[in-house]
Amino acid sequence: MTGRNLNFKHRVAAVGAGLTLFRSRMLETPQELAWLAAKQALDEAGLTLKDIDCVVIGSAPDAFDGVHMKGEYLAEGAGGIHKPTVRVYVGGATGVFVPIAAWWHVASGLCRRVLAVAEEKMSHAARPHAQYVFRYIWDPIVEKPLNPNLIWIFAMEMHRYMHKCGVKKEDVALVSVKNKRNACGHPSAQLCMPNITVDDVLKSEVLVWPVQLLDISPTSDGAAAVVLASEEEARRITDTPVWIKGIGWTLDTTHWTNRDLAYPEYVRRAAEMAYRMAGIDNPRKQIDVAEPYDPFDYKELHHMEGLGLAKKCEAPVLTREGVTQRDGDLPINPSGGLLGVGNPIAAAGLMKVAEIFWQVRGEAGERQVKKPVYTGLAQAWGDLMQAGTVVVMGI
Amino acid sequence: MRVGIAGVGWFGFQPEIVDYSFREMVFKAAQRAYEDAGGLDPRRDADAFISCQEDFWEGISIADEFAPDQLGGAMKPVYTVAGDGLQCVGQASMMIKSGLFDVVVVESHGKPSDIATLNDVMFTATDPISVRPLGLENVHAVAALEARSYMSKYGVSEDHLDAVVEKAHEAGLRNPRAVYASLDRKRSSTPVVADPLREADIARFVDAAVVVVLASERVIRDYTDAPVWVDGAWWSTEISTLELHDWSFPVHAREAADGAYAQAKIADPAKEVGFAEVDNRYSFKELQHIEALRLAPKGAAKDLLADGAFCPGGRLPVNLSGGALAEGVPLEVHGLARLSYAVGVMRGEIKAEVDRADVAVVHSWRGVPTTTSAVTVLRL
């Protein structure tokens, strides 16, 4: 994005959101999960499928649901039949990318009301564990023969971040404690742990040092949906539209081995793109609440810094000081995030967008942050520590 | 904001490319597309990149990880559409019309020669509960059921299919990348695969990569003096449930075409369109798609084709390239293969027997068992 033209013909707003339970081994089929979320979003907007012009679907690897051309399969559950339906994909960052793609469906003037749906069903993907699917995400020639697994490479990243910033495990564990406690206010949450302590995290099973069981989000099944509309339609649908103020995303090189693992440059660039569009020059002051991607506890810190919500290596300090608590000055993941609510990959990302939608509308229930919310941010991360997607929303 | 094609590049269209990886194939196609777009520098000039691919075709989970480098897109906005290349063109068109982007690069690649179990891969696109237990050993059987339904409803005979195949091979002989074009390939002498479909009715697979550079009206003259405008780009999915889709008519193609024509303000396609490139991965599909695109009334394509209306030099030439029957099906590249040929004809780089090369309609279908089509309307 060269930013040569920021005068859009059409402003775009979110007018409804929906979320299923996040659980392991849900009985619903992927199509049914998608429909549960889509229906809830439509109901919240007071619309029916007949009102929807276009559908954007997000879902991570086909191998999770075990269906080739998963977008074709999900189209029916996502309300996309007899409509222009497209599935977009940036690995784990897909969830926040779905409303980004939905944004240009509306901003182009070609669709007035768009249903954005993300779904993932990980529990029946592979035995003994969905992690097995990640054996096939590597370069088939130079990496696959080593049989790496995702937790290994994230352990490297966590280690590097801790080393470079001088962060202790105790500091990182505070994120997990905060998010798993926050999740207790969330009706969809899979891992509400009201009494969890830093000690519990530090004593949990070591998976790949320094990653321990409670440092990491669970595998989940679930779906999320958001309805976006043009300005004219949004004002007709609701008195409280939440405007999509900025979108941004970046994909770094495939060669993750050459990356600076201590700082997510690709997230910084994605955020820069979104901030420029939203007119934000001081995110720390102008963002009231954020839902950065937290599949691991250290990733919340990593992403806060990439998003400019904290200076480099400052996120653990803000966390320790309570700034990121739900009643703090900069609430981070008040929903409970992936660590608490669960991580059905693409659906988890879109859940973050739905959470910001509800926060801005003041409809987040027990998760509602104490400070007034004018502007919020959702971010996701994916591929080989490679993709950053950012959406800024506000009144 | 009008959107145009500033450059096109392709590589491959060979049954089995052994000396290039899929990334090298895309690199080659991208290099040619950027050269075609006046030496565009992707690092400086391109705002975003889209890759059209599917995980199972690649044999890699989260295959979008491998999209950016060979396009020059690393550390820039890059994403993947799990769909046909023409759906990427539609996305790029929307991105540019939004005003946020000026130059968007679209890529698709397919290397079916790397896939040892193509039938099984295609079969896993069916519903895991209602269809997969049937254990179809030959997915072409699904197309055969569609063919029977269409042929009996509209009085299409096997002689009409003979004519489609013959036309494809004759046209393909003039298309240097149509590796499967052969006048010796008489439909009636090839074995039955799934009645009524014979081997010659079914397009074979081919390895290829195509890259297309799209640009806004505002900047396109920086890259080309001869833009081809994308005046309409739409797509549609009929239904996910195979057993409930319309077996006799591709409703998805009709819906996609109507959307694209509405954008391009085309009221009477049979009169206003100069030529068409449509999906003919099965011979009968060419007839169906001609009708779905409103280039002939329902059931009339067979007779008009027999009269030569859709042949090179005819009233409205369809598949001057020979289509997939002559070029092969390069998986999700198919739509871009049709599009790149149409662009070549419109620019006059490909000498073709066509009266009006100023308006073209391009169509692609995603093959069995899908019910998704994408349609693009191009104008000079």
PDB file of C-alpha atoms in Angstrom, chain A residues 1-2 4-6 8-9 29 31 54 61-63 66-69 72-73 75-76 80-91 97 103-105 107-108 110-111 133-134 136-140 247 249-254 265-266 269 273 277 383-384 386, chain B residues 1 23 45 47-48 54-57 60-62 64-66 68-69 73-82 87 91 94-95 97-102 121-122 124-125 127-129 132 218-219 234-241 251 255 263 332 366 370-372:
ATOM      1  CA  MET A   1       0.000   0.000   0.000  1.00  0.00           C
ATOM      2  CA  THR A   2       1.599   3.164  -1.122  1.00  0.00           C
ATOM      3  CA  ARG A   4      -1.304   7.502  -2.375  1.00  0.00           C
ATOM      4  CA  ASN A   5      -5.044   7.577  -2.012  1.00  0.00           C
ATOM      5  CA  LEU A   6      -6.833   7.441   1.311  1.00  0.00           C
ATOM      6  CA  PHE A   8     -12.514   6.115   0.112  1.00  0.00           C
ATOM      7  CA  LYS A   9     -15.822   6.298  -1.614  1.00  0.00           C
ATOM      8  CA  THR A  29     -20.244 -30.303  11.798  1.00  0.00           C
ATOM      9  CA  GLN A  31     -20.990 -26.252   8.372  1.00  0.00           C
ATOM     10  CA  CYS A  54     -21.596 -11.297  -0.563  1.00  0.00           C
ATOM     11  CA  PRO A  61      -5.598 -25.490   6.847  1.00  0.00           C
ATOM     12  CA  ASP A  62      -8.057 -27.737   5.005  1.00  0.00           C
ATOM     13  CA  ALA A  63      -6.434 -30.599   6.865  1.00  0.00           C
ATOM     14  CA  GLY A  66     -10.321 -32.821   6.602  1.00  0.00           C
ATOM     15  CA  VAL A  67     -12.017 -31.369   3.532  1.00  0.00           C
ATOM     16  CA  HIS A  68     -10.310 -30.345   0.285  1.00  0.00           C
ATOM     17  CA  MET A  69     -11.587 -26.972  -1.009  1.00  0.00           C
ATOM     18  CA  GLU A  72     -16.691 -24.698  -1.147  1.00  0.00           C
ATOM     19  CA  TYR A  73     -17.772 -27.038   1.632  1.00  0.00           C
ATOM     20  CA  ALA A  75     -20.208 -22.009   1.732  1.00  0.00           C
ATOM     21  CA  GLU A  76     -23.559 -23.470   2.685  1.00  0.00           C
ATOM     22  CA  GLY A  80     -22.866 -18.250   0.860  1.00  0.00           C
ATOM     23  CA  ILE A  81     -24.944 -20.240  -1.586  1.00  0.00           C
ATOM     24  CA  HIS A  82     -26.195 -18.497  -4.720  1.00  0.00           C
ATOM     25  CA  LYS A  83     -23.936 -15.619  -3.752  1.00  0.00           C
ATOM     26  CA  PRO A  84     -20.395 -14.505  -4.539  1.00  0.00           C
ATOM     27  CA  THR A  85     -18.528 -16.411  -1.852  1.00  0.00           C
ATOM     28  CA  VAL A  86     -14.781 -16.395  -1.438  1.00  0.00           C
ATOM     29  CA  ARG A  87     -12.426 -17.991   1.051  1.00  0.00           C
ATOM     30  CA  VAL A  88      -9.351 -16.024   2.050  1.00  0.00           C
ATOM     31  CA  TYR A  89      -6.345 -17.382   3.803  1.00  0.00           C
ATOM     32  CA  VAL A  90      -3.230 -16.187   5.652  1.00  0.00           C
ATOM     33  CA  GLY A  91      -2.676 -19.125   8.010  1.00  0.00           C
ATOM     34  CA  PHE A  97      -8.072 -11.005   7.582  1.00  0.00           C
ATOM     35  CA  TRP A 103     -13.981  -4.368   3.963  1.00  0.00           C
ATOM     36  CA  TRP A 104     -13.040  -4.048   0.278  1.00  0.00           C
ATOM     37  CA  HIS A 105     -16.123  -5.996  -0.780  1.00  0.00           C
ATOM     38  CA  ALA A 107     -15.604  -0.233   0.070  1.00  0.00           C
ATOM     39  CA  SER A 108     -15.470  -1.107  -3.648  1.00  0.00           C
ATOM     40  CA  LEU A 110     -19.897  -3.774  -5.250  1.00  0.00           C
ATOM     41  CA  CYS A 111     -21.492  -5.260  -2.112  1.00  0.00           C
ATOM     42  CA  VAL A 133      -1.355 -31.354  10.799  1.00  0.00           C
ATOM     43  CA  PHE A 134       1.567 -29.001  11.346  1.00  0.00           C
ATOM     44  CA  TYR A 136       3.074 -30.676   6.615  1.00  0.00           C
ATOM     45  CA  ILE A 137       3.491 -26.906   6.743  1.00  0.00           C
ATOM     46  CA  TRP A 138       7.237 -26.910   6.067  1.00  0.00           C
ATOM     47  CA  ASP A 139       9.377 -26.597   3.001  1.00  0.00           C
ATOM     48  CA  PRO A 140       9.116 -30.143   1.625  1.00  0.00           C
ATOM     49  CA  ILE A 247      -6.953  -2.273   7.888  1.00  0.00           C
ATOM     50  CA  TRP A 249      -1.566  -6.756   6.803  1.00  0.00           C
ATOM     51  CA  THR A 250       1.887  -7.946   5.856  1.00  0.00           C
ATOM     52  CA  LEU A 251       3.441 -11.266   4.909  1.00  0.00           C
ATOM     53  CA  ASP A 252       7.140 -11.677   5.583  1.00  0.00           C
ATOM     54  CA  THR A 253       9.424 -14.016   3.644  1.00  0.00           C
ATOM     55  CA  THR A 254       8.850 -17.766   3.922  1.00  0.00           C
ATOM     56  CA  GLU A 265       8.564  -6.472  12.092  1.00  0.00           C
ATOM     57  CA  TYR A 266       5.718  -7.754   9.896  1.00  0.00           C
ATOM     58  CA  ARG A 269       4.271  -2.829   9.125  1.00  0.00           C
ATOM     59  CA  MET A 273      -0.738   0.505   7.279  1.00  0.00           C
ATOM     60  CA  MET A 277      -5.606   4.738   7.245  1.00  0.00           C
ATOM     61  CA  ASP A 383       2.019 -18.798   8.857  1.00  0.00           C
ATOM     62  CA  LEU A 384       5.701 -19.429   9.629  1.00  0.00           C
ATOM     63  CA  GLN A 386       5.321 -14.521   9.099  1.00  0.00           C
TER      64      GLN A 386
ATOM     65  CA  MET B   1     -12.454   3.684 -10.510  1.00  0.00           C
ATOM     66  CA  ARG B  23       8.071 -21.409  -6.776  1.00  0.00           C
ATOM     67  CA  ASP B  45       5.312  -0.352  -7.506  1.00  0.00           C
ATOM     68  CA  ASP B  47       0.715  -2.420  -3.416  1.00  0.00           C
ATOM     69  CA  ALA B  48      -0.524  -5.966  -2.785  1.00  0.00           C
ATOM     70  CA  GLU B  54      -5.491 -24.793  -2.465  1.00  0.00           C
ATOM     71  CA  ASP B  55      -3.587 -26.686   0.254  1.00  0.00           C
ATOM     72  CA  PHE B  56      -4.369 -30.197  -0.950  1.00  0.00           C
ATOM     73  CA  TRP B  57      -3.240 -29.435  -4.508  1.00  0.00           C
ATOM     74  CA  ILE B  60       1.433 -28.507   1.889  1.00  0.00           C
ATOM     75  CA  SER B  61      -0.697 -27.356   4.783  1.00  0.00           C
ATOM     76  CA  ILE B  62      -0.991 -23.570   5.062  1.00  0.00           C
ATOM     77  CA  ASP B  64       0.026 -19.554   1.582  1.00  0.00           C
ATOM     78  CA  GLU B  65       3.279 -19.406   3.575  1.00  0.00           C
ATOM     79  CA  PHE B  66       5.070 -20.003   0.298  1.00  0.00           C
ATOM     80  CA  PRO B  68       5.422 -14.006  -1.162  1.00  0.00           C
ATOM     81  CA  ASP B  69       9.086 -14.433  -2.156  1.00  0.00           C
ATOM     82  CA  GLY B  73       6.010  -9.602  -2.194  1.00  0.00           C
ATOM     83  CA  ALA B  74       7.886 -10.403   1.012  1.00  0.00           C
ATOM     84  CA  MET B  75       7.129  -7.921   3.807  1.00  0.00           C
ATOM     85  CA  LYS B  76       4.238  -6.488   1.799  1.00  0.00           C
ATOM     86  CA  PRO B  77       0.488  -7.169   1.809  1.00  0.00           C
ATOM     87  CA  VAL B  78       0.148 -10.710   0.415  1.00  0.00           C
ATOM     88  CA  TYR B  79      -2.703 -13.166   0.902  1.00  0.00           C
ATOM     89  CA  THR B  80      -4.200 -16.270  -0.558  1.00  0.00           C
ATOM     90  CA  VAL B  81      -7.624 -16.925  -2.033  1.00  0.00           C
ATOM     91  CA  ALA B  82      -8.579 -20.584  -1.937  1.00  0.00           C
ATOM     92  CA  GLN B  87     -11.708 -15.061  -8.198  1.00  0.00           C
ATOM     93  CA  GLN B  91     -10.681  -9.582  -5.405  1.00  0.00           C
ATOM     94  CA  MET B  94     -12.471  -4.778  -5.569  1.00  0.00           C
ATOM     95  CA  MET B  95      -9.259  -3.792  -3.784  1.00  0.00           C
ATOM     96  CA  LYS B  97     -12.006   0.073  -6.661  1.00  0.00           C
ATOM     97  CA  SER B  98     -11.935   0.641  -2.883  1.00  0.00           C
ATOM     98  CA  GLY B  99      -9.341   3.353  -3.502  1.00  0.00           C
ATOM     99  CA  LEU B 100      -6.766   1.870  -1.121  1.00  0.00           C
ATOM    100  CA  PHE B 101      -4.665   0.121  -3.759  1.00  0.00           C
ATOM    101  CA  ASP B 102      -3.375   1.095  -7.175  1.00  0.00           C
ATOM    102  CA  VAL B 121      -7.632 -35.495  -3.580  1.00  0.00           C
ATOM    103  CA  MET B 122     -10.619 -34.417  -5.684  1.00  0.00           C
ATOM    104  CA  THR B 124     -11.941 -35.343  -0.456  1.00  0.00           C
ATOM    105  CA  ALA B 125     -13.704 -32.189  -1.620  1.00  0.00           C
ATOM    106  CA  ASP B 127     -19.083 -33.951   1.966  1.00  0.00           C
ATOM    107  CA  PRO B 128     -17.432 -36.243   4.542  1.00  0.00           C
ATOM    108  CA  ILE B 129     -20.779 -37.543   5.801  1.00  0.00           C
ATOM    109  CA  ARG B 132     -17.624 -39.656   0.839  1.00  0.00           C
ATOM    110  CA  ARG B 218      -5.108   6.470 -12.310  1.00  0.00           C
ATOM    111  CA  VAL B 219      -1.719   4.788 -12.711  1.00  0.00           C
ATOM    112  CA  TRP B 234     -18.072 -11.661 -10.437  1.00  0.00           C
ATOM    113  CA  TRP B 235     -18.385 -15.187  -9.091  1.00  0.00           C
ATOM    114  CA  SER B 236     -20.987 -17.398  -7.509  1.00  0.00           C
ATOM    115  CA  THR B 237     -21.291 -20.614  -5.545  1.00  0.00           C
ATOM    116  CA  GLU B 238     -24.466 -22.527  -6.248  1.00  0.00           C
ATOM    117  CA  ILE B 239     -24.560 -24.890  -3.254  1.00  0.00           C
ATOM    118  CA  SER B 240     -22.189 -27.060  -1.200  1.00  0.00           C
ATOM    119  CA  THR B 241     -24.469 -30.091  -1.204  1.00  0.00           C
ATOM    120  CA  VAL B 251     -26.642 -22.131 -12.316  1.00  0.00           C
ATOM    121  CA  GLU B 255     -25.216 -16.124 -11.674  1.00  0.00           C
ATOM    122  CA  GLN B 263     -21.059  -4.354 -13.804  1.00  0.00           C
ATOM    123  CA  GLU B 332      -6.624 -23.099 -10.032  1.00  0.00           C
ATOM    124  CA  ARG B 366     -13.631 -25.027 -10.357  1.00  0.00           C
ATOM    125  CA  THR B 370     -17.661 -27.809  -6.904  1.00  0.00           C
ATOM    126  CA  THR B 371     -20.466 -25.505  -7.972  1.00  0.00           C
ATOM    127  CA  THR B 372     -18.427 -22.313  -8.223  1.00  0.00           C
TER     128      THR B 372
END
